[in-house]
Short mmCIF file of C-alpha atoms and ligand atoms in Angstrom, two decimals:
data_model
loop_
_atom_site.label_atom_id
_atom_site.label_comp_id
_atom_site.label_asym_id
_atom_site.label_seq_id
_atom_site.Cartn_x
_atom_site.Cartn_y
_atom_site.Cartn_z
CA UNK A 1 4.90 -3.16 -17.59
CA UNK A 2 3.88 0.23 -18.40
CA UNK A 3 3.12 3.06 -15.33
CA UNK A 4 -0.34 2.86 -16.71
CA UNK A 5 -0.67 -0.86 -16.69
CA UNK A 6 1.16 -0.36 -12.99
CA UNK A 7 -1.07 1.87 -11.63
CA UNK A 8 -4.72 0.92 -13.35
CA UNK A 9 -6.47 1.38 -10.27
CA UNK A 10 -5.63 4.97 -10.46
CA UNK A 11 -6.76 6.12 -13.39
CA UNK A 12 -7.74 9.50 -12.63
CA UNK A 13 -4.22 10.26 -10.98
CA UNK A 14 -2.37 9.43 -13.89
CA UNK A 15 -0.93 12.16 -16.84
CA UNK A 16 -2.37 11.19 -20.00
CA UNK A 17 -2.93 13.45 -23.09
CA UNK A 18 -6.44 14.22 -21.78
CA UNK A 19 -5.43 15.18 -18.26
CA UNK A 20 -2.29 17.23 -18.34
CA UNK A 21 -0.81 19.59 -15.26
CA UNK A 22 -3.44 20.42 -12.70
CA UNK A 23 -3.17 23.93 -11.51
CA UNK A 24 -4.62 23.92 -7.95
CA UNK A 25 -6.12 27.79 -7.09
CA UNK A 26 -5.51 29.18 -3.59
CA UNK A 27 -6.74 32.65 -3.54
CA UNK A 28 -4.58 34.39 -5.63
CA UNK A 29 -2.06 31.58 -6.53
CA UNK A 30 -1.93 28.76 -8.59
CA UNK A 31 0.17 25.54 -7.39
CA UNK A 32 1.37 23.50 -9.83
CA UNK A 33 1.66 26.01 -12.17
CA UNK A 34 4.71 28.25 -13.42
CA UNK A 35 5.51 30.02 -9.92
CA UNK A 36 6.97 28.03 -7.73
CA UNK A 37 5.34 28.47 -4.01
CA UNK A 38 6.79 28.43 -1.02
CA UNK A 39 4.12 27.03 2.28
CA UNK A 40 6.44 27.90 5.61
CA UNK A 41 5.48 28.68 9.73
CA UNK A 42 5.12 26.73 12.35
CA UNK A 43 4.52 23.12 13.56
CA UNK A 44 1.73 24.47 16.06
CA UNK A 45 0.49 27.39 16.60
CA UNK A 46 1.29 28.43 20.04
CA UNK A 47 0.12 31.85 20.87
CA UNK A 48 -0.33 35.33 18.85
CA UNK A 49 2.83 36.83 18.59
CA UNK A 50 4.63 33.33 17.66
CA UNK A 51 2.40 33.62 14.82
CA UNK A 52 1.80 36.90 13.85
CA UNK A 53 5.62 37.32 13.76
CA UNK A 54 6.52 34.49 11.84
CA UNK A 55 3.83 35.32 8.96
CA UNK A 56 5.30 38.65 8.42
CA UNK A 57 8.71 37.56 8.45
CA UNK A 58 8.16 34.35 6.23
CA UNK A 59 6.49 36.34 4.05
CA UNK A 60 9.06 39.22 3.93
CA UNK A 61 11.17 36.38 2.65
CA UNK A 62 8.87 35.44 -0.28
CA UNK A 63 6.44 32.99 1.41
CA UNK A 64 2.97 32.91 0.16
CA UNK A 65 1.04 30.51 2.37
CA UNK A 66 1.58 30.15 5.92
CA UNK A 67 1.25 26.58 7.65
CA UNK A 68 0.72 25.99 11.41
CA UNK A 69 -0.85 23.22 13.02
CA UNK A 70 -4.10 23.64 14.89
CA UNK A 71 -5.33 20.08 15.95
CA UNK A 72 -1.33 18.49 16.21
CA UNK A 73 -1.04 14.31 15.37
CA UNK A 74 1.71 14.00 18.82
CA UNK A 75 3.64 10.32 19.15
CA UNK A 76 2.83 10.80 22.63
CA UNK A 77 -0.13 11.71 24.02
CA UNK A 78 1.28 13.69 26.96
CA UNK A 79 2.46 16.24 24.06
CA UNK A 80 1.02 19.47 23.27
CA UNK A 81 -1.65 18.73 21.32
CA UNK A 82 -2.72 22.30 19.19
CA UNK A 83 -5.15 25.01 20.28
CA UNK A 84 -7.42 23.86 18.21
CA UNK A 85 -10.02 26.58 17.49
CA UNK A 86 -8.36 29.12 19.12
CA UNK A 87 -5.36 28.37 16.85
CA UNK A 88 -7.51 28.91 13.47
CA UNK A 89 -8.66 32.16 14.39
CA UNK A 90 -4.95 33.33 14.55
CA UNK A 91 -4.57 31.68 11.61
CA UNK A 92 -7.43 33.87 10.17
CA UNK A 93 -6.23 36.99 11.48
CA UNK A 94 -2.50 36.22 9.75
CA UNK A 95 -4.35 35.88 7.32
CA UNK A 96 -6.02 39.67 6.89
CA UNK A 97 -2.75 40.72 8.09
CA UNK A 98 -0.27 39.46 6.03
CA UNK A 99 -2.37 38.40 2.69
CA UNK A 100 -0.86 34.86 2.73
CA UNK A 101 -3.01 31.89 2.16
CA UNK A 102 -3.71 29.25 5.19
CA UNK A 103 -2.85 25.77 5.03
CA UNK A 104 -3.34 23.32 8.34
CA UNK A 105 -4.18 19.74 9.32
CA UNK A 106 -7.53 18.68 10.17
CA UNK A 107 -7.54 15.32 11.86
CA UNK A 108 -11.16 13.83 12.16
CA UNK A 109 -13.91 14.17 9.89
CA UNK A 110 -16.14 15.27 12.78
CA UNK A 111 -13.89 18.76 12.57
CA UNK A 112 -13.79 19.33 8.61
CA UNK A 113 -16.72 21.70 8.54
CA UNK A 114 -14.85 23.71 11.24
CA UNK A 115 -11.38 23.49 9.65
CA UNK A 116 -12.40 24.19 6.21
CA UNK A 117 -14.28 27.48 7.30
CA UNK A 118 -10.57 28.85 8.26
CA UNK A 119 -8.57 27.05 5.98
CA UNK A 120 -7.49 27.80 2.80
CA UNK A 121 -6.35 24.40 2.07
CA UNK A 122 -6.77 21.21 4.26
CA UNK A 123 -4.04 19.30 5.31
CA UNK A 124 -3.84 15.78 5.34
CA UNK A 125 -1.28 13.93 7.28
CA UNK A 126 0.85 11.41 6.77
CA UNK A 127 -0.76 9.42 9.97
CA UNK A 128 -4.06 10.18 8.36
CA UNK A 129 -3.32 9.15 4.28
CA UNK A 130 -5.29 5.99 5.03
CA UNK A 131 -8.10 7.32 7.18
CA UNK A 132 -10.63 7.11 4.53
CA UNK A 133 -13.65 8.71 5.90
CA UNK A 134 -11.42 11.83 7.01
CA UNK A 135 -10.55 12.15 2.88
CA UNK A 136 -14.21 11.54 1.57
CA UNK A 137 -15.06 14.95 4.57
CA UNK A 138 -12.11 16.25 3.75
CA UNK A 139 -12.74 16.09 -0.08
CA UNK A 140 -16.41 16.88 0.23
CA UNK A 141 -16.13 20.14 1.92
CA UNK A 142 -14.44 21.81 -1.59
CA UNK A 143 -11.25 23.05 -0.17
CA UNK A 144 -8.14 21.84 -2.03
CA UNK A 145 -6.59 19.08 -0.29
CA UNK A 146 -2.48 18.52 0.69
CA UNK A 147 -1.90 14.90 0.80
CA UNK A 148 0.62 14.16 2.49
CA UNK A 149 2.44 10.62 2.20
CA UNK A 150 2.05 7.83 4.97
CA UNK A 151 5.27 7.34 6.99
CA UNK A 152 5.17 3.85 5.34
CA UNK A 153 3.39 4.73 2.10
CA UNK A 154 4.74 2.98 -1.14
CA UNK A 155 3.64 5.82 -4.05
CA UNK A 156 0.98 3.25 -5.11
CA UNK A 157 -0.65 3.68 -1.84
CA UNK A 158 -0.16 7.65 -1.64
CA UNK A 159 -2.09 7.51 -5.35
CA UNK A 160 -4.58 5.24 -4.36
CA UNK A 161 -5.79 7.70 -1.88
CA UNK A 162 -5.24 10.73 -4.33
CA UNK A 163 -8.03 8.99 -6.46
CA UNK A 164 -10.36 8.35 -3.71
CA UNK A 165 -10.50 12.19 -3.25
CA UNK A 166 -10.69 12.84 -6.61
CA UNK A 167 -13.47 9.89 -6.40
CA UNK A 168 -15.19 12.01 -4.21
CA UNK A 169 -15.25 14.88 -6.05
CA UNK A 170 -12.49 16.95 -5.47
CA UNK A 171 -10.18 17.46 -7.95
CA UNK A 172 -7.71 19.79 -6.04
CA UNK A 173 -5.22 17.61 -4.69
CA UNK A 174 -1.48 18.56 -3.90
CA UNK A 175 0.48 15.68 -3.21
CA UNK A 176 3.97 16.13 -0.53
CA UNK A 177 6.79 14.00 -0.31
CA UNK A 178 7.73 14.45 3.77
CA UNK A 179 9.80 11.04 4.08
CA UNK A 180 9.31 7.82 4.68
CA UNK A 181 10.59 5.37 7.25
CA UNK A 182 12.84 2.95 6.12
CA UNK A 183 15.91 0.48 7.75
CA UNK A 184 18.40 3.57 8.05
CA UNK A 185 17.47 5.21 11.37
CA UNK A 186 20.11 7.54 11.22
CA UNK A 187 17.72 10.91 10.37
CA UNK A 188 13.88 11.25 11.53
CA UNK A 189 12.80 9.58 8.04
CA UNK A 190 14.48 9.01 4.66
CA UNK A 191 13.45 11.75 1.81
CA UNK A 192 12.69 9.79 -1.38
CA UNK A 193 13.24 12.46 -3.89
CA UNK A 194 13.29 9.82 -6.85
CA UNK A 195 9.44 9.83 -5.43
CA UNK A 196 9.20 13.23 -6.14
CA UNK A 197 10.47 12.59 -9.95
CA UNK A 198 8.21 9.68 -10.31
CA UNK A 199 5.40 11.95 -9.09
CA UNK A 200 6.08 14.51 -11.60
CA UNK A 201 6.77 12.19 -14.60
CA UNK A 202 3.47 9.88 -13.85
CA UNK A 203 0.75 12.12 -12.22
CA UNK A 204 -0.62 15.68 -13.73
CA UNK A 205 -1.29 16.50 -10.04
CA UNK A 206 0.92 19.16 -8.18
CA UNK A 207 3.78 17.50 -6.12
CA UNK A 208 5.59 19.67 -3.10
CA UNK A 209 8.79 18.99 -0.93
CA UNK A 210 8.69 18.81 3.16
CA UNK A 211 12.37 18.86 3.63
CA UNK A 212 11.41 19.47 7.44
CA UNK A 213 9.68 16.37 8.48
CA UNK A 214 12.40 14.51 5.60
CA UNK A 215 15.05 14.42 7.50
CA UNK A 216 14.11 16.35 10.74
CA UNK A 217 16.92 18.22 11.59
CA UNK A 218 17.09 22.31 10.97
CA UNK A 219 21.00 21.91 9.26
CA UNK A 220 20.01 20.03 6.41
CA UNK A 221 16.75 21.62 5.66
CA UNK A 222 17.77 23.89 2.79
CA UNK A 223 20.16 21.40 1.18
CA UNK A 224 17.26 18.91 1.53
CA UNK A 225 14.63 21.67 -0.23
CA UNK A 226 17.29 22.05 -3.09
CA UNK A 227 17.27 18.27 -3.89
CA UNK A 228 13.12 18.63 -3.82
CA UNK A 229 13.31 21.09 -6.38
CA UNK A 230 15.96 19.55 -8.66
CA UNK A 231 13.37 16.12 -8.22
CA UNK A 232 11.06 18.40 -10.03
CA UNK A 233 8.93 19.92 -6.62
CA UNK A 234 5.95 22.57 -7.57
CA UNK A 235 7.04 23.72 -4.06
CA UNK A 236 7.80 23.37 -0.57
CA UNK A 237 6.51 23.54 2.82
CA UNK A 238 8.86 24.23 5.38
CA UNK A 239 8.36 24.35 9.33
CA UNK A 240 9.89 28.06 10.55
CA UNK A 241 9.88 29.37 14.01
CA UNK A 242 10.85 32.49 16.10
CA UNK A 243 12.64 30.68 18.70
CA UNK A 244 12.99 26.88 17.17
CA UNK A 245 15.10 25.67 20.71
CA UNK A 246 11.85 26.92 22.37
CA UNK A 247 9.16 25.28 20.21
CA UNK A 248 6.38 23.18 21.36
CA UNK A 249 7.20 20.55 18.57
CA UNK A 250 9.52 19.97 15.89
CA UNK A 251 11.75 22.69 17.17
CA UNK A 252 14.99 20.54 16.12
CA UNK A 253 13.61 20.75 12.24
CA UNK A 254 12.31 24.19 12.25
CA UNK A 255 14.12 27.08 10.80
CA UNK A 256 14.38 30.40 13.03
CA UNK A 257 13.79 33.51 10.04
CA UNK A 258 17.66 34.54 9.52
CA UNK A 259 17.84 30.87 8.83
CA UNK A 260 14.45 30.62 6.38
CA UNK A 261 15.50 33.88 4.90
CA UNK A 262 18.87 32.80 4.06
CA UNK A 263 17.79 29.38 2.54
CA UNK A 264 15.31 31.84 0.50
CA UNK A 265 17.48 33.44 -1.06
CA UNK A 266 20.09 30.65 -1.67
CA UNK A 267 17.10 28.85 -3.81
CA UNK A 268 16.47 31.37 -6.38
CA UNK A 269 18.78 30.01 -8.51
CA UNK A 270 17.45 26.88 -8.26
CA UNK A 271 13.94 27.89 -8.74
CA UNK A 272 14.93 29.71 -12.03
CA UNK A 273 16.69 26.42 -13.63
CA UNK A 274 13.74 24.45 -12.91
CA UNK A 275 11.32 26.81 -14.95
CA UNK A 276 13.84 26.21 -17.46
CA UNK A 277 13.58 22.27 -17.50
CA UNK A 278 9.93 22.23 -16.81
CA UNK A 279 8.79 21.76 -20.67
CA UNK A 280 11.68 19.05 -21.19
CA UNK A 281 10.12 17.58 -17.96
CA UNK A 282 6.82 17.72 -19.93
CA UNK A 283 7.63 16.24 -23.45
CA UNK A 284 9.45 13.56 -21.46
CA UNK A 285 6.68 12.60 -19.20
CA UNK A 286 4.26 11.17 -21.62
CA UNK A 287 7.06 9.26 -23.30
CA UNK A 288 7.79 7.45 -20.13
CA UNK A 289 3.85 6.90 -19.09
CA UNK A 290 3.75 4.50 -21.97
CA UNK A 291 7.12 3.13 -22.24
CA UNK A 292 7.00 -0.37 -21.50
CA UNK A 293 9.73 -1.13 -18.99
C1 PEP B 1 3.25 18.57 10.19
O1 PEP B 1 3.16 19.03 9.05
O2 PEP B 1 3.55 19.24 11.20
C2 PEP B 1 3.06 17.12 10.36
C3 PEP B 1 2.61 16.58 11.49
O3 PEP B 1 3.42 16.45 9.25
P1 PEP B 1 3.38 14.87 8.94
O4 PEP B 1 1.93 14.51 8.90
O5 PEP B 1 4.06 14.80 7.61
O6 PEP B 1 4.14 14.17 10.03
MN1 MN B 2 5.72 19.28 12.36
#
């Protein structure tokens, strides 16, 4: 069966001749486009100078949007939970300091119109891929969208609810591998970079690499954001603190900035082969959307 006769009900998510690469604009970038971006800061925000510092910093290292979690999706609910409002003004104010674009999670649809007046792009979590009525507010309020995949999403699922945003009017839709759960317990999740491939060959949407959340432990990070790029990633998002022993969550997956700075500069190599591949990727990908395998 072909990927299109796999994935008929998502039409709209699907590369064809008519729908080719979708460049997503954030301010002054374009995701999914040539330049590869790099999304990196904190799980939560926790106060003003844990933020302020690591937007200069992660941006000093070649960052240009800074993530940070203002309403926080906790396993338990004894857990810090985000500063909610409080938290998206300092996002705001990293913002006008710093120049980098804001990306963070809104949770309910009751908070979009609140979220999306801070946020440059809204982020969708992977608890939250299936909460339909959050993506039609979500997708409704105009701001580009990061979809990230359930924690036991098949990519048929993670697509289906790609289309219902785009269903809804909103064509800006980033879509992040961030590992899935599967038998082998050994690491938080398991990172499916063939996902990330099959993203890019089968989809004109932009695809980006959580190598934090993959495999949840702060050693394996930047091997784990080389694989996403050699998968074919548009970029990353990567959880950085200034003190990751001290964090209020995901400290054991967050890089402190020697750490994200070092992992920087180890990927430019890797970010300069993949421009190279990018129009075999390309010529390739249409090929294999109507190969019948
Ligand atoms: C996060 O980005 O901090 C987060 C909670 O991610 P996920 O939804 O992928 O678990
Ligand atoms: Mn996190």
């Amino acid at each position: 069966m072909s990927w299109q006769a796999r994935f008929a009900d998502t039409p709209d998510v699907l590369l064809s001749e008519q729908r080719r690469g979708t460049v997503v604009p954030v301010l002054d970038l374009a995701i999914g486009g040539d330049e590869f971006v790099t999304i990196a800061g904190p799980c939560a925000v926790e106060n003003e100078f844990q933020l302020m510092a690591t937007a200069q910093r992660v941006r000093r290292s070649g960052a240009r949007i800074l993530r940070g979690g203002a309403f926080k999706p906790r396993s338990s609910p004894y857990s810090f939970q985000g500063l909610g409002r409080e938290a998206l003004r300092l996002l705001a104010r990293a913002r006008r300091e710093t120049g980098l674009a804001i990306v963070t999670e809104v949770m309910s649809p009751e908070d979009v119109p609140l979220v999306a007046e801070y946020a440059d792009i809204l982020q969708i979590g992977s608890r939250s891929m299936e909460n339909f009525s959050l993506l039609e507010a979500a997708a409704r309020s105009g701001r580009p969208i990061l979809l990230k995949r359930g924690l036991v999403a098949t990519i048929a699922d993670l697509l289906r609810s790609a289309q219902f945003v785009l269903d809804n009017g909103n064509k800006n839709v980033i879509l992040c591998e961030r590992g899935i759960r599967t038998f082998d317990t050994t690491l938080r999740n398991t990172f499916d970079a063939a996902g990330i491939a099959l993203l890019k060959q089968i989809t004109h949407l932009p695809v980006i690499a959580d190598p934090s959340h993959a495999c949840g432990d702060r050693h394996l990070v930047p091997m784990l954001a080389r694989i996403g790029i050699a998968a074919g990633a548009d970029g990353l998002i990567v959880e950085v603190h200034p003190d990751p022993d001290n964090a209020m969550s995901d400290g054991e997956q967050s890089l402190d900035f020697a750490a994200f700075d070092a992992m920087m500069a180890g990927l430019e190599p890797w970010v300069a082969l993949r421009k190279r591949c990018l129009d075999v990727v390309e010529s390739s990908a249409l090929q294999a959307m109507e190969a019948v395998g």
